[in-house]
Short mmCIF file of C-alpha atoms in Angstrom, two decimals:
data_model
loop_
_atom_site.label_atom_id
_atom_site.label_comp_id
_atom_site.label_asym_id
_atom_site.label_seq_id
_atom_site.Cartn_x
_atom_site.Cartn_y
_atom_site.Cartn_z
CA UNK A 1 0.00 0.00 0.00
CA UNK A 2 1.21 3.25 -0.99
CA UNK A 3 0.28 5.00 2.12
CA UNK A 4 2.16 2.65 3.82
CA UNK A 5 5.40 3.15 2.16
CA UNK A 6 4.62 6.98 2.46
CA UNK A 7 4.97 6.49 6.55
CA UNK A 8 7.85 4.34 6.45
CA UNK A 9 9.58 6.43 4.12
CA UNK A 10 8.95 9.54 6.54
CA UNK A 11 9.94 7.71 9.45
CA UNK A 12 13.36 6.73 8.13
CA UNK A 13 13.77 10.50 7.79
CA UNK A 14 12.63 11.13 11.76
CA UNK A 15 14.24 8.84 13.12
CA UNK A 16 17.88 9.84 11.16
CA UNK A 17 16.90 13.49 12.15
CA UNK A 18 16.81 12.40 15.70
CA UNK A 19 19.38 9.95 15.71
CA UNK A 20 21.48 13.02 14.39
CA UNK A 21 20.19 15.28 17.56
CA UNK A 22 21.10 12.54 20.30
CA UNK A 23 24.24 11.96 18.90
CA UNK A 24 26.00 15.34 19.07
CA UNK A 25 26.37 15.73 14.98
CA UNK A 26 27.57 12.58 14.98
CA UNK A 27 25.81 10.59 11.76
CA UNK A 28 25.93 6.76 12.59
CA UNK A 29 26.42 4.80 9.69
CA UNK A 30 23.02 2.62 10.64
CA UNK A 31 20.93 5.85 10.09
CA UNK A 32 22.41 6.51 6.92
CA UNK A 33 21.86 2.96 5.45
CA UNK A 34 18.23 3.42 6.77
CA UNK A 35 17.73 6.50 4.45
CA UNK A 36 19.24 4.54 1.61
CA UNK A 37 16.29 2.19 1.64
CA UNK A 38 14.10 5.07 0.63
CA UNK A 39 16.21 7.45 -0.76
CA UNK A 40 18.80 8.55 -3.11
CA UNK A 41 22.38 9.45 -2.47
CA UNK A 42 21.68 12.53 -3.71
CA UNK A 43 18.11 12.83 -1.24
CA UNK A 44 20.30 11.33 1.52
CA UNK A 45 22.57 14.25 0.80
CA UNK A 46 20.08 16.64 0.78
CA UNK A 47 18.23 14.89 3.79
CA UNK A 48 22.04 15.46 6.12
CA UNK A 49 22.13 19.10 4.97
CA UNK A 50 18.56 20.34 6.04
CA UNK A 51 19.54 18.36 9.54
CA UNK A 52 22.38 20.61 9.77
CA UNK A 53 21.35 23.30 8.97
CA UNK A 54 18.16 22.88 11.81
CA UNK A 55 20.81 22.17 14.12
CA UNK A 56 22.62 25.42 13.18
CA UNK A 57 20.38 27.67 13.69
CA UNK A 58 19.18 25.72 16.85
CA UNK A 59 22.41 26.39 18.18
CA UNK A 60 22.63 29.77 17.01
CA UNK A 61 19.22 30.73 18.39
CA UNK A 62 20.48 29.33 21.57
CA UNK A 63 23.34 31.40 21.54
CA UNK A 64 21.96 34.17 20.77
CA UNK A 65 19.14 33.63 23.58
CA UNK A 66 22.15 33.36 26.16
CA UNK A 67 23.39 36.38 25.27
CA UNK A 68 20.67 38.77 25.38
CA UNK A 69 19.37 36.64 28.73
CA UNK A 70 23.21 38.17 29.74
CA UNK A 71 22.65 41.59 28.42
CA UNK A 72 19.58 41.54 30.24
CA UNK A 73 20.83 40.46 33.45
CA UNK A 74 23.74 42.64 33.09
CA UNK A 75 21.88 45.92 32.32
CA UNK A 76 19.32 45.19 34.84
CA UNK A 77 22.26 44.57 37.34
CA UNK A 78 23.62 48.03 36.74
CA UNK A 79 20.79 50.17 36.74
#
C-alpha cells in the first residue's frame, strides 16, 4: 500500500533526524543505510544538509538567547 510506504519512508527520515540530535552531529552509519532504503544518495545528501542546517540555527538561536538573557541580566544589574 502506498500510504504505507509513504509512513515508512517519513519515518526513516525522523528517526535519522533524531538519531542526528542525540548523537552530538555525529551521523551513525546505521541511520544513513536506513535513508538509503528510501532514498537517493543525492536525497540522503540533501536529507544530512537540512539536519544541519536545523541544528545550526538551533544552536545559534540558543546562543543568541544566552546572550541577550546576559545583556539583560547585566543591564538590569547596573541600573
Amino acid at each position: 500500500d502506498s500510504e504505507d510506504f509513504g509512513k515508512h519512508v517519513r519515518t526513516a527520515a525522523i528517526l535519522f533526524a533524531q538519531s542526528y540530535a542525540e548523537n552530538l552531529d555525529r551521523i551513525d552509519p546505521k541511520s544513513i543505510a536506513g535513508l538509503r532504503l528510501h532514498y537517493s544518495d543525492a536525497q540522503v545528501a540533501e536529507l544530512v544538509a537540512f539536519v544541519r542546517a536545523i541544528t545550526l540555527g538551533n544552536l545559534a538561536g540558543n546562543t543568541l538567547d544566552a546572550g541577550v538573557g546576559r545583556l539583560r541580566a547585566f543591564l538590569g544589574s547596573s541600573a
